[in-house]
Amino acid sequence: MTCFMMNLSRKHIWENKEEIGMDQVVITIARQYGSGGRTVGKMLAERLGISFYDKQIIQMASDESGIDVKLFGKVEEGDKVKGSLFGNKESIYKGNLHQPGSKEFISDENLFNYQAKILKELAEQESYVVIGRCADFILRDNPNVVSVFIHAPFDYCVDRGLEKQSMTRAQMEKYIQKTDKQKGDYYM
């Protein structure tokens, strides 16, 4: 079972955002694999009448940069993710990107920073719900952000995963552990 809770002061801000002078509110949702976070995010965005973003951020970053979307996918799958992305504050997007021709153009950091650029630009333009993408970390200094982590009992996550993918239970358990570890390592 998935649970969603919002702090009352944040709820008050949401309900009175026009009076307070807030134009955009962003809700970031981090989650365990199989916990239902994506479903909760879609439902929340629909109920609030705001945009919902997930993998679309990758496509938008690819379109913006001209870098093949498949490279963004590889980083997302953990093929090239460096555990130090968050350890070095200089690597987090602050307005500078490596340009085509640079040896760092398709580095993990630059791929991450293009996604961060998209998330920050969207936060200035509209209210939205975003799933993953380290949005909670990227937008941590934005006062108009509500960050939520959705989790569920391991067996529930395994059962939900088995509904979507053809694996044995043991394979799904290993897959979930690997996927959740990759997500955690991305923040280390």
Coordinates of N, CA, C and O in Angstrom, one line a residue, residues 4 128 134 165 183:
F4 N 0.5 8.8 0.8 CA 0.9 10.1 0.4 C 0.5 11.1 1.5 O -0.6 11.1 1.9
Y128 N 4.4 21.7 -11.7 CA 4.4 20.4 -12.3 C 4.7 19.4 -11.2 O 5.2 19.7 -10.1
C134 N 16.3 13.0 -9.9 CA 17.0 13.7 -8.8 C 16.5 15.1 -8.6 O 17.2 16.0 -8.1
Q165 N 6.5 -6.9 -15.5 CA 7.6 -7.6 -16.2 C 7.6 -9.1 -16.1 O 7.2 -9.6 -15.0
K183 N 19.6 3.9 -7.7 CA 19.0 5.2 -7.4 C 19.7 5.8 -6.1 O 20.0 7.0 -6.1

